[in-house]
Amino acid sequence: MSFLDTCQLYVSASGMIDDASAGAAAFFGLAPGALQGQLLLDRFDASSRDHLRALWRRWSEASAESGGPCEHALTALRADGSRMPSLGIFRLACDGEAGRFVLRLQPLADQPAPSGTQLPESFHDPLTGLPNRRGARELIEASLQMGVQAAESVTVVCIDLDNFRSINEGYGHDVAEEVLRCVGARLRQRALGLGRVCRSAGDEFLVIRRGSSSEEETRRLVPQLMRWIQEPIEVGGETLIVTASVGVATHDCAAGSFDALMQRAGYAMSRAKRLGRNTWYFASRDPIPRLQHQALKTRLYRALEQGRLALHYQPIVDLRTGEVRAFEALMRWHDEQLGEVSPAQFIPVAEESGLMGALGAWSLEQACRQSASWLATHGATMPIAVNISAVQLQRGEFEEELLRILQEFSVQPGMLELEVTESALIHDSAHLAGLSLRLRELGVGVAIDDFGTGYSNLLYLKHFHPSKLKIDRSFVRTIASTDEDRAIVRAVIDLAHAIGARVVAEGVESGDVVRMLGELGCDEAQGYHFARPCAAQHLSAWLARARPGKALAPMA
Ligand code: C2E
Ligand code: MG
Ligand code: MG
């Protein structure tokens, strides 16, 4: 049923119908537009009116966030005098106007229910008082419908508590319930005005946001939600600390559906779990459908086995001298059927399917083999930066494997740098702090990749002494035009220098940006302005042509 076919009424706090869908007029047998300005109560029989009044009273007393959807059987009066037994689904309007609500009517002609009966399945979770999964469906579907005209989007933040089963088993059911109640109450109070909170399953909560709010705003909100959850919970004489794994998905209202949003937010949440829990993950805007995910996994496995993956290299240029300081190794996969598959697509598949360990070891080996080959043919080599997934870092054997590979290809540790994203660093920080210390002693550089897009708590920098910070290209791209981004880049440069790290700007595409970065004191840069990533055989030519500040035609 499309929105136009749906009978939907928007009712002001005074009980006046101030808007109605096209299907609503047809439902009541009225001309289009005839419902606007009528009193809602006039369109129902006497017993339905009593129920509507009672509901109204309850809602005017309730605070906005507790007014989740509910449903009643009602009898509507049609223009020809006939009665239409209907299911009425109520919810507060999401547009923030106090007391305004939405009533959706569905004919119950096949199974008339006695007027006013509270239907057995409710929209509320009795434990937390929050909307349950059905309530969430109502809220999401309504938000999608209402945001179409304004070209808005709906974001679902899916929060799953980590290791909740161990609380249930270790402390008992009552304590576990108290934890859920407490988390629900915290989220509801603190996320007020930021989104609607629901409890969609056992230990799973949702925050639903509608509007034109930017991805950056959500990226700021999510770590905040995680910190609120992490505050100690006093229960039954115990102090418990609970963490959560969070997945986020956004859909344009015109294209979204409840199922698609929930599937993607759930997928993102399970990725956050795989990344080691107590972290979050944003589903990309063009997701890989489930089926394709399976197919990709199988093809990737074969590509790895049959040696059909490659590493391409992108130069990282010293902004003062214009010389190449290092190369970043980026994985490339050309599939006969799918064509070029981006690492942004297949790395998550590898992480989810247990392939990342083998894939990561392959890229480390391949990079070290390349380094050894340059040394053999040119008598000199260049440091290579290899991207390392959080999943690799968690493997107990990572360090041993790294040492083995360095030794196997006789690569000096100083010729290798590991690029790790911020979100990989926020969990298990004790283990990672130890690892980074040992890597530093060994002489292997550690760069924090995509800096600025991850966790906002900078405490981890203190424990994890990086040799480099790589500023994400979302900030770099706009430094010439946006004061805020320029200020952020300047602050990151100062921060990096204060902790003794160098700074690399990613995604540099123009000479203007190069000049501005130089003025801001940025050390190094990388991007299409200098060169696109290309196969190893093109690099010696590139090195010969590199000159300070000079843009080169993209290679390969
Ligand atoms: P990253 O490590 O931040 O790599 C930089 C990405 O930006 C690369 O995308 C690169 O091609 C692209 N790029 C470089 N300069 C520019 C520019 O001027 N403009 C624009 N628009 N883009 C630029 P790519 O190769 O698609 O890789 C995407 C991400 O996939 C990488 O982001 C990295 O996180 C991951 N990745 C790639 N190779 C590996 C790998 O071997 N292991 C792991 N774990 N992750 C990898
Ligand atoms: Mg990188
Ligand atoms: Mg990056």
Coordinates of C-alpha atoms and ligand atoms in Angstrom, one line a residue:
M1 CA 0.0 0.0 0.0
S2 CA 1.5 3.3 -1.0
F3 CA 1.4 6.4 1.2
L4 CA -1.3 7.9 -0.9
D5 CA -3.5 4.8 -0.4
T6 CA -2.9 4.9 3.4
C7 CA -5.5 6.7 5.6
Q8 CA -3.4 9.0 7.7
L9 CA -4.6 12.0 9.7
Y10 CA -2.5 14.6 11.3
V11 CA -4.3 16.0 14.3
S12 CA -3.3 19.2 16.3
A13 CA -3.3 19.4 20.0
S14 CA -6.8 21.0 19.9
G15 CA -8.2 17.9 18.1
M16 CA -8.5 19.5 14.7
I17 CA -7.5 17.5 11.6
D18 CA -4.9 19.8 10.1
D19 CA -3.6 17.5 7.4
A20 CA -4.7 14.2 5.8
S21 CA -3.3 11.9 3.2
A22 CA -5.2 11.5 -0.1
G23 CA -6.3 8.0 1.0
A24 CA -7.9 9.4 4.1
A25 CA -10.6 11.4 2.2
A26 CA -11.5 8.3 0.2
F27 CA -11.6 6.2 3.5
F28 CA -14.3 8.5 4.9
G29 CA -16.0 8.9 1.5
L30 CA -15.2 12.6 1.3
A31 CA -13.9 14.8 -1.4
P32 CA -10.1 15.4 -1.3
G33 CA -9.3 18.1 1.2
A34 CA -12.6 17.9 2.9
L35 CA -11.2 16.5 6.2
Q36 CA -8.9 19.5 6.9
G37 CA -10.3 21.7 9.5
Q38 CA -12.8 19.1 10.9
L39 CA -12.8 17.9 14.5
L40 CA -11.4 14.4 14.7
L41 CA -14.0 13.3 17.2
D42 CA -16.8 14.1 14.7
R43 CA -15.6 11.3 12.4
F44 CA -16.1 8.5 15.0
D45 CA -19.0 6.8 16.8
A46 CA -19.7 7.5 20.5
S47 CA -17.7 4.7 22.1
S48 CA -14.7 5.4 19.9
R49 CA -14.9 9.1 20.9
D50 CA -14.6 8.1 24.6
H51 CA -11.5 6.1 23.8
L52 CA -10.0 8.9 21.8
R53 CA -10.6 11.4 24.7
A54 CA -9.0 9.0 27.2
L55 CA -6.0 8.6 24.9
W56 CA -5.7 12.3 24.5
R57 CA -5.6 12.9 28.2
R58 CA -2.9 10.3 28.6
W59 CA -0.8 11.8 25.9
S60 CA -1.1 15.4 27.0
E61 CA 0.3 14.3 30.4
A62 CA 3.0 12.1 28.9
S63 CA 6.3 13.6 27.9
A64 CA 7.1 13.5 24.3
E65 CA 9.5 10.7 24.4
S66 CA 7.2 8.3 26.2
G67 CA 4.4 8.8 23.8
G68 CA 5.3 5.8 21.7
P69 CA 2.7 4.3 19.3
C70 CA -0.3 2.4 20.5
E71 CA -3.3 0.9 18.8
H72 CA -7.1 0.7 19.3
A73 CA -10.0 -0.7 17.4
L74 CA -12.3 2.3 16.4
T75 CA -15.5 2.7 14.4
A76 CA -15.2 5.4 11.8
L77 CA -18.3 7.2 10.4
R78 CA -18.3 7.6 6.7
A79 CA -20.0 10.3 4.7
D80 CA -22.8 8.0 3.5
G81 CA -23.7 7.1 7.1
S82 CA -22.0 3.7 7.1
R83 CA -19.7 2.5 9.8
M84 CA -16.2 1.3 9.2
P85 CA -14.7 -0.9 11.9
S86 CA -11.0 0.0 11.8
L87 CA -7.7 -0.4 13.5
G88 CA -6.3 3.0 14.6
I89 CA -2.6 3.3 15.1
F90 CA -1.6 6.4 17.0
R91 CA 1.8 8.0 17.5
L92 CA 3.1 11.4 18.3
A93 CA 4.1 13.4 15.2
C94 CA 7.8 13.5 14.8
D95 CA 7.9 17.1 13.8
G96 CA 8.4 18.3 17.4
E97 CA 5.1 20.3 17.6
A98 CA 3.8 19.6 21.1
G99 CA 0.7 17.5 21.3
R100 CA 0.4 16.9 17.5
F101 CA -0.3 13.3 16.6
V102 CA -0.8 11.1 13.7
L103 CA -3.6 8.5 13.4
R104 CA -3.4 5.8 10.8
L105 CA -6.5 3.8 10.0
Q106 CA -6.8 0.4 8.5
P107 CA -10.2 -1.1 7.7
L108 CA -11.0 -4.2 9.8
A109 CA -13.9 -5.1 7.6
D110 CA -13.0 -8.8 7.5
Q111 CA -12.7 -9.2 11.2
P112 CA -14.7 -6.6 13.0
A113 CA -13.3 -6.0 16.5
P114 CA -15.4 -4.6 19.3
S115 CA -14.9 -0.8 19.4
G116 CA -12.2 0.3 21.9
T117 CA -10.6 -3.0 22.6
Q118 CA -6.9 -2.7 23.3
L119 CA -5.4 -5.1 20.9
P120 CA -3.3 -7.8 22.5
E121 CA 0.0 -7.0 20.8
S122 CA 1.3 -3.7 22.1
F123 CA 3.8 -1.3 20.8
H124 CA 5.6 -0.9 24.1
D125 CA 8.2 -2.8 25.9
P126 CA 6.8 -3.1 29.5
L127 CA 10.3 -3.3 31.1
T128 CA 11.7 0.0 29.9
G129 CA 8.5 1.8 28.8
L130 CA 10.2 2.4 25.4
P131 CA 8.6 1.5 22.0
N132 CA 9.4 -2.1 21.1
R133 CA 10.2 -3.4 17.7
R134 CA 6.7 -2.9 16.4
G135 CA 6.7 0.6 17.8
A136 CA 10.1 1.2 16.1
R137 CA 8.6 0.0 12.8
E138 CA 5.8 2.5 13.2
L139 CA 8.2 5.3 14.0
I140 CA 10.6 4.5 11.2
E141 CA 7.9 4.1 8.6
A142 CA 6.2 7.3 9.6
S143 CA 9.5 9.2 9.6
L144 CA 10.3 7.9 6.1
Q145 CA 6.8 9.0 4.9
M146 CA 7.0 12.4 6.4
G147 CA 10.5 13.2 5.2
V148 CA 9.9 12.5 1.6
Q149 CA 8.8 15.9 0.6
A150 CA 11.6 17.7 2.4
A151 CA 14.1 15.3 0.8
E152 CA 15.2 14.3 4.3
S153 CA 16.8 11.1 5.5
V154 CA 16.2 8.7 8.4
T155 CA 19.1 7.3 10.4
V156 CA 18.9 4.2 12.6
V157 CA 21.5 3.7 15.3
C158 CA 21.4 0.1 16.4
I159 CA 23.0 -0.4 19.9
D160 CA 23.7 -3.9 21.1
L161 CA 25.1 -4.4 24.6
D162 CA 28.3 -6.4 24.7
N163 CA 28.4 -9.8 26.5
F164 CA 25.0 -9.2 28.0
R165 CA 24.6 -12.9 28.4
S166 CA 27.4 -13.0 30.9
I167 CA 25.5 -10.5 33.1
N168 CA 22.4 -12.7 32.9
E169 CA 24.4 -15.8 33.8
G170 CA 26.7 -14.2 36.3
Y171 CA 24.3 -11.9 38.2
G172 CA 20.9 -13.4 37.5
H173 CA 17.8 -12.2 35.7
D174 CA 16.8 -9.4 38.0
V175 CA 20.1 -7.7 37.8
A176 CA 20.2 -8.1 34.0
E177 CA 16.7 -6.5 33.8
E178 CA 17.8 -3.6 36.0
V179 CA 20.7 -3.0 33.7
L180 CA 18.4 -2.9 30.7
R181 CA 16.0 -0.5 32.5
C182 CA 18.9 1.7 33.4
V183 CA 20.4 1.8 29.9
G184 CA 16.9 2.5 28.5
A185 CA 16.3 5.3 30.9
R186 CA 19.7 6.9 30.3
L187 CA 19.4 6.8 26.5
R188 CA 15.8 8.2 26.7
Q189 CA 16.7 11.1 29.0
R190 CA 20.0 12.1 27.3
A191 CA 19.1 11.5 23.7
L192 CA 16.0 13.6 24.1
G193 CA 15.7 15.9 21.2
L194 CA 18.5 14.0 19.4
G195 CA 16.4 11.0 18.4
R196 CA 13.7 8.5 19.5
V197 CA 14.9 5.6 21.6
C198 CA 13.3 2.1 21.3
R199 CA 14.2 -1.3 22.7
S200 CA 13.9 -3.5 19.7
A201 CA 15.0 -6.8 21.2
G202 CA 16.5 -8.3 24.4
D203 CA 19.7 -6.3 24.7
E204 CA 19.3 -4.2 21.6
F205 CA 18.2 -0.5 21.5
L206 CA 17.6 1.8 18.6
V207 CA 17.9 5.5 18.2
I208 CA 15.9 6.8 15.3
R209 CA 16.7 10.2 13.8
R210 CA 14.9 12.0 11.0
G211 CA 16.0 15.2 9.3
S212 CA 18.6 16.7 7.2
S213 CA 21.2 16.2 9.9
S214 CA 24.6 15.5 8.5
E215 CA 26.5 12.3 8.8
E216 CA 29.1 14.3 10.8
E217 CA 26.5 15.1 13.5
T218 CA 25.6 11.4 13.8
R219 CA 29.3 10.5 14.0
R220 CA 29.6 12.9 16.9
L221 CA 26.4 11.5 18.6
V222 CA 27.4 7.8 18.5
P223 CA 30.5 8.0 20.7
Q224 CA 28.5 10.1 23.1
L225 CA 25.8 7.3 23.3
M226 CA 28.5 4.8 23.9
R227 CA 29.9 6.9 26.8
W228 CA 26.5 7.2 28.4
I229 CA 26.0 3.5 28.3
Q230 CA 29.5 2.9 29.8
E231 CA 28.9 5.0 32.9
P232 CA 28.9 2.6 35.9
I233 CA 25.6 1.1 36.9
E234 CA 24.9 0.4 40.6
V235 CA 22.7 -2.6 41.0
G236 CA 22.2 -5.1 43.8
G237 CA 25.3 -3.8 45.7
E238 CA 27.4 -4.3 42.5
T239 CA 28.9 -1.7 40.2
L240 CA 28.7 -2.9 36.6
I241 CA 30.2 -1.4 33.5
V242 CA 28.5 -2.3 30.3
T243 CA 29.7 -1.5 26.8
A244 CA 27.9 -1.7 23.5
S245 CA 28.6 -2.3 19.8
V246 CA 26.9 0.2 17.5
G247 CA 25.9 0.1 13.9
V248 CA 24.5 3.0 12.0
A249 CA 22.5 3.1 8.7
T250 CA 21.0 6.1 6.9
H251 CA 18.5 6.1 4.1
D252 CA 16.9 8.9 2.0
C253 CA 13.2 8.9 2.9
A254 CA 12.2 8.4 -0.7
A255 CA 14.2 5.2 -1.1
G256 CA 14.1 3.7 2.4
S257 CA 12.1 1.1 4.1
F258 CA 12.0 -0.3 7.7
D259 CA 13.4 -3.6 6.6
A260 CA 16.2 -2.1 4.5
L261 CA 17.2 0.3 7.4
M262 CA 17.1 -2.4 10.0
Q263 CA 19.0 -4.9 7.9
R264 CA 21.8 -2.4 7.2
A265 CA 22.0 -1.1 10.8
G266 CA 22.0 -4.7 12.1
Y267 CA 24.7 -5.6 9.6
A268 CA 26.8 -2.6 10.6
M269 CA 26.3 -3.5 14.3
S270 CA 27.5 -7.1 13.7
R271 CA 30.5 -5.6 12.0
A272 CA 31.2 -3.5 15.1
K273 CA 31.0 -6.8 17.1
R274 CA 33.5 -8.4 14.8
L275 CA 35.8 -5.5 15.1
G276 CA 36.2 -6.4 18.7
R277 CA 33.0 -4.9 20.4
N278 CA 32.8 -1.6 22.2
T279 CA 33.1 0.2 18.8
W280 CA 30.8 1.4 16.1
Y281 CA 30.5 1.1 12.4
F282 CA 28.7 3.1 9.7
A283 CA 27.0 1.1 6.9
S284 CA 28.1 2.8 3.7
R285 CA 25.4 4.5 1.6
D286 CA 25.7 1.9 -1.1
P287 CA 25.6 -1.4 0.8
I288 CA 26.4 -4.8 -0.5
P289 CA 23.2 -6.8 -0.4
R290 CA 23.4 -10.0 1.7
L291 CA 23.4 -12.3 -1.3
Q292 CA 26.1 -10.5 -3.0
H293 CA 28.0 -10.6 0.3
Q294 CA 28.1 -14.4 0.2
A295 CA 29.1 -14.4 -3.5
L296 CA 31.9 -11.8 -2.9
K297 CA 33.2 -13.9 0.0
T298 CA 33.5 -17.0 -2.2
R299 CA 35.1 -15.1 -5.1
L300 CA 37.5 -13.3 -2.8
Y301 CA 38.6 -16.5 -1.3
R302 CA 39.4 -17.9 -4.7
A303 CA 41.1 -14.7 -5.8
L304 CA 43.4 -15.0 -2.8
E305 CA 44.1 -18.6 -3.4
Q306 CA 44.8 -18.2 -7.1
G307 CA 47.0 -15.1 -6.6
R308 CA 44.7 -12.7 -8.4
L309 CA 45.0 -9.8 -5.9
A310 CA 47.5 -7.0 -6.4
L311 CA 49.0 -4.1 -4.5
H312 CA 49.1 -0.7 -6.0
Y313 CA 51.2 2.1 -4.5
Q314 CA 50.5 5.8 -4.0
P315 CA 53.4 8.2 -3.3
I316 CA 53.4 10.2 -0.1
V317 CA 55.2 13.5 -0.7
D318 CA 57.2 15.7 1.6
L319 CA 55.6 19.1 1.4
R320 CA 58.9 20.9 2.2
T321 CA 61.1 19.2 -0.3
G322 CA 58.6 17.8 -2.8
E323 CA 60.3 14.4 -2.6
V324 CA 58.6 11.1 -2.2
R325 CA 58.9 10.0 1.5
A326 CA 57.0 6.7 1.2
F327 CA 54.4 4.7 -0.7
E328 CA 51.1 3.6 0.6
A329 CA 50.2 0.0 -0.5
L330 CA 46.5 -0.3 -1.5
M331 CA 44.9 -3.6 -2.4
R332 CA 43.4 -4.1 -5.8
W333 CA 41.1 -6.9 -7.0
H334 CA 40.0 -7.3 -10.5
D335 CA 37.3 -10.0 -10.8
E336 CA 36.5 -11.4 -14.3
Q337 CA 32.8 -11.0 -13.7
L338 CA 32.5 -8.1 -11.3
G339 CA 35.3 -6.0 -12.7
E340 CA 37.2 -3.8 -10.4
V341 CA 36.0 -4.3 -6.8
S342 CA 37.0 -1.5 -4.4
P343 CA 38.7 -2.4 -1.1
A344 CA 36.0 -0.4 0.6
Q345 CA 33.7 -3.2 -0.4
F346 CA 35.7 -6.3 -0.1
I347 CA 37.7 -5.5 3.1
P348 CA 34.5 -5.5 5.2
V349 CA 33.5 -8.8 3.6
A350 CA 36.9 -10.3 4.5
E351 CA 36.7 -9.0 8.0
E352 CA 33.3 -10.5 8.5
S353 CA 34.0 -13.8 7.0
G354 CA 37.3 -14.7 8.7
L355 CA 39.4 -14.0 5.6
M356 CA 41.0 -10.9 6.9
G357 CA 43.9 -12.7 8.6
A358 CA 45.0 -14.4 5.4
L359 CA 44.3 -11.3 3.3
G360 CA 46.3 -9.0 5.7
A361 CA 49.2 -11.4 5.8
W362 CA 49.3 -11.5 2.0
S363 CA 49.5 -7.7 1.8
L364 CA 52.3 -7.5 4.4
E365 CA 54.2 -10.2 2.5
Q366 CA 53.6 -8.6 -0.9
A367 CA 54.8 -5.2 0.4
C368 CA 57.9 -6.6 1.9
R369 CA 58.6 -8.6 -1.2
Q370 CA 58.3 -5.3 -3.2
S371 CA 60.6 -3.5 -0.8
A372 CA 63.2 -6.3 -1.2
S373 CA 62.9 -6.2 -5.0
W374 CA 63.4 -2.4 -5.1
L375 CA 66.5 -2.8 -3.0
A376 CA 67.8 -5.5 -5.3
T377 CA 67.2 -3.6 -8.5
H378 CA 67.7 0.1 -7.5
G379 CA 70.2 -0.4 -4.6
A380 CA 67.8 1.6 -2.4
T381 CA 64.2 1.2 -1.2
M382 CA 61.4 3.4 0.1
P383 CA 59.3 2.9 3.2
I384 CA 55.9 1.2 2.4
A385 CA 52.8 1.9 4.5
V386 CA 50.5 -1.1 4.8
N387 CA 46.9 -0.8 5.9
I388 CA 46.2 -3.1 8.9
S389 CA 42.6 -4.0 9.8
A390 CA 41.5 -4.1 13.4
V391 CA 40.7 -7.8 12.9
Q392 CA 44.4 -8.4 12.2
L393 CA 45.5 -6.6 15.3
Q394 CA 43.3 -8.7 17.5
R395 CA 44.9 -11.9 16.3
G396 CA 47.3 -13.3 18.8
E397 CA 49.8 -14.2 16.1
F398 CA 50.0 -10.8 14.4
E399 CA 53.3 -9.7 15.9
E400 CA 55.0 -13.1 15.3
E401 CA 53.8 -13.1 11.7
L402 CA 55.1 -9.5 11.2
L403 CA 58.5 -10.4 12.5
R404 CA 58.6 -13.6 10.4
I405 CA 57.7 -11.6 7.2
L406 CA 60.3 -8.9 7.9
Q407 CA 62.9 -11.6 8.4
E408 CA 61.9 -13.7 5.4
F409 CA 62.4 -10.8 3.0
S410 CA 65.3 -9.1 5.0
V411 CA 63.4 -5.9 5.2
Q412 CA 64.7 -3.3 7.7
P413 CA 61.8 -2.5 10.1
G414 CA 62.2 1.2 9.3
M415 CA 61.1 0.5 5.8
L416 CA 57.7 -0.6 7.0
E417 CA 54.9 1.5 8.4
L418 CA 51.5 0.2 9.6
E419 CA 48.3 2.2 9.0
V420 CA 45.7 1.6 11.6
T421 CA 42.3 3.4 11.8
E422 CA 41.2 5.2 14.9
S423 CA 38.3 2.9 15.6
A424 CA 40.7 -0.1 15.7
L425 CA 42.5 1.5 18.6
I426 CA 39.7 2.2 21.0
H427 CA 39.2 -1.3 22.4
D428 CA 41.7 -3.5 24.1
S429 CA 43.9 -0.4 24.4
A430 CA 46.3 -2.1 26.9
H431 CA 47.1 -4.8 24.4
L432 CA 47.6 -2.3 21.6
A433 CA 49.6 0.1 23.7
G434 CA 52.0 -2.8 24.5
L435 CA 52.1 -3.7 20.8
S436 CA 52.8 -0.2 19.6
L437 CA 55.6 0.2 22.1
R438 CA 57.3 -3.0 20.9
L439 CA 56.8 -1.9 17.2
R440 CA 58.4 1.4 18.0
E441 CA 61.4 -0.2 19.7
L442 CA 61.7 -2.4 16.7
G443 CA 61.6 0.6 14.4
V444 CA 58.3 -0.1 12.6
G445 CA 56.3 3.1 12.1
V446 CA 52.6 3.3 13.1
A447 CA 50.3 5.8 11.5
I448 CA 46.7 6.5 12.5
D449 CA 44.7 6.5 9.3
D450 CA 41.6 8.6 8.5
F451 CA 42.3 10.7 11.6
G452 CA 39.2 12.7 12.6
T453 CA 36.6 10.3 11.5
G454 CA 36.7 8.0 14.4
Y455 CA 36.4 8.1 18.2
S456 CA 36.3 11.6 19.7
N457 CA 38.1 10.6 22.9
L458 CA 41.8 11.4 22.3
L459 CA 43.0 9.6 25.4
Y460 CA 44.2 6.7 23.3
L461 CA 46.8 8.9 21.7
K462 CA 48.5 9.0 25.1
H463 CA 48.9 5.3 25.2
F464 CA 49.4 4.6 21.6
H465 CA 52.3 6.8 20.5
P466 CA 51.8 7.0 16.7
S467 CA 54.6 8.1 14.4
K468 CA 52.1 9.7 12.1
L469 CA 48.6 11.0 11.9
K470 CA 46.9 10.9 8.5
I471 CA 44.2 13.6 8.3
D472 CA 41.1 12.2 6.6
R473 CA 40.4 13.6 3.2
S474 CA 36.9 14.8 4.2
F475 CA 38.7 17.6 6.1
V476 CA 41.5 18.2 3.6
R477 CA 39.2 18.4 0.5
T478 CA 37.5 21.6 1.8
I479 CA 40.3 23.5 3.6
A480 CA 40.5 26.0 0.9
S481 CA 36.8 26.8 1.1
T482 CA 35.7 26.1 4.7
D483 CA 37.1 27.9 7.7
E484 CA 36.0 25.2 10.1
D485 CA 37.9 22.5 8.2
R486 CA 40.9 24.7 8.0
A487 CA 40.8 25.2 11.8
I488 CA 40.4 21.4 12.3
V489 CA 43.4 20.6 10.1
R490 CA 45.5 23.3 11.9
A491 CA 44.5 21.8 15.3
V492 CA 45.4 18.3 14.2
I493 CA 48.8 19.4 12.9
D494 CA 49.5 21.1 16.3
L495 CA 48.3 18.1 18.2
A496 CA 50.4 15.7 16.1
H497 CA 53.5 17.9 16.5
A498 CA 52.9 18.1 20.3
I499 CA 53.0 14.4 20.6
G500 CA 56.0 14.1 18.3
A501 CA 54.2 12.7 15.3
R502 CA 54.3 13.8 11.7
V503 CA 51.2 14.7 9.8
V504 CA 50.1 13.5 6.4
A505 CA 47.1 15.1 4.6
E506 CA 45.1 12.5 2.6
G507 CA 43.1 13.1 -0.6
V508 CA 45.0 16.2 -1.9
E509 CA 43.6 17.0 -5.3
S510 CA 44.7 20.6 -6.1
G511 CA 47.6 22.9 -5.9
D512 CA 45.6 25.4 -3.7
V513 CA 45.3 22.7 -1.1
V514 CA 49.0 21.9 -1.3
R515 CA 49.9 25.6 -0.7
M516 CA 47.5 25.9 2.2
L517 CA 48.8 22.7 3.8
G518 CA 52.3 24.0 3.5
E519 CA 51.3 27.3 5.2
L520 CA 49.6 25.3 8.0
G521 CA 52.8 23.4 8.7
C522 CA 51.6 20.0 7.4
D523 CA 54.6 17.7 6.8
E524 CA 53.4 15.3 4.1
A525 CA 50.6 14.9 1.6
Q526 CA 49.1 12.2 -0.7
G527 CA 46.4 12.4 -3.3
Y528 CA 45.5 12.6 -7.0
H529 CA 47.2 16.0 -7.3
F530 CA 50.5 14.1 -7.0
A531 CA 49.6 10.7 -8.4
R532 CA 46.9 8.1 -8.3
P533 CA 47.8 4.7 -6.8
C534 CA 49.5 2.7 -9.5
A535 CA 51.3 -0.6 -10.1
A536 CA 54.8 -1.0 -8.9
Q537 CA 56.4 -0.9 -12.3
H538 CA 55.3 2.7 -12.9
L539 CA 56.9 4.0 -9.7
S540 CA 60.5 4.5 -10.8
A541 CA 59.3 6.7 -13.6
W542 CA 57.2 8.7 -11.2
L543 CA 60.1 9.2 -8.8
A544 CA 62.2 10.6 -11.6
R545 CA 59.4 13.1 -12.5
A546 CA 58.5 14.3 -9.1
R547 CA 59.1 18.0 -8.4
P548 CA 57.9 20.2 -5.5
G549 CA 54.3 21.3 -5.8
K550 CA 54.0 20.2 -9.4
A551 CA 50.9 18.3 -10.4
L552 CA 51.6 15.2 -12.5
A553 CA 49.3 13.5 -15.0
P554 CA 47.7 10.5 -13.2
M555 CA 49.6 7.3 -13.9
A556 CA 48.1 3.8 -14.6
Ligands
C2E1 P1 42.9 4.6 3.1 O1 43.9 3.7 3.7 O2 42.5 5.8 3.7 O3 43.5 4.8 1.6 C1 43.3 6.0 0.9 C2 42.2 5.9 -0.1 O4 42.0 7.1 -0.7 C3 42.5 4.9 -1.3 O5 41.3 4.3 -1.7 C4 43.0 5.9 -2.3 O6 42.9 5.3 -3.6 C5 42.1 7.0 -2.1 N1 42.7 8.3 -2.6 C6 44.0 8.6 -2.6 N2 44.1 9.9 -3.0 C7 42.9 10.4 -3.3 C8 42.4 11.7 -3.8 O7 43.1 12.6 -4.1 N3 41.0 11.8 -3.9 C9 40.2 10.7 -3.6 N4 38.9 10.9 -3.7 N5 40.7 9.5 -3.1 C10 42.0 9.4 -3.0 P2 41.1 2.8 -1.9 O8 42.4 2.2 -2.6 O9 39.8 2.6 -2.6 O10 41.1 2.2 -0.5 C11 40.1 2.4 0.4 C12 40.3 1.9 1.8 O11 40.4 0.5 1.8 C13 41.7 2.4 2.3 O12 41.6 3.7 2.8 C14 41.9 1.4 3.4 O13 41.2 1.7 4.6 C15 41.3 0.1 2.8 N6 42.4 -0.7 2.2 C16 43.0 -0.7 1.0 N7 43.9 -1.6 0.9 C17 44.0 -2.3 2.1 C18 44.7 -3.4 2.6 O14 45.7 -3.9 2.0 N8 44.4 -3.8 3.9 C19 43.5 -3.2 4.6 N9 43.2 -3.6 5.9 N10 42.7 -2.2 4.2 C20 43.0 -1.7 2.9
MG2 MG 45.6 4.0 4.6
MG3 MG 42.9 7.1 4.9

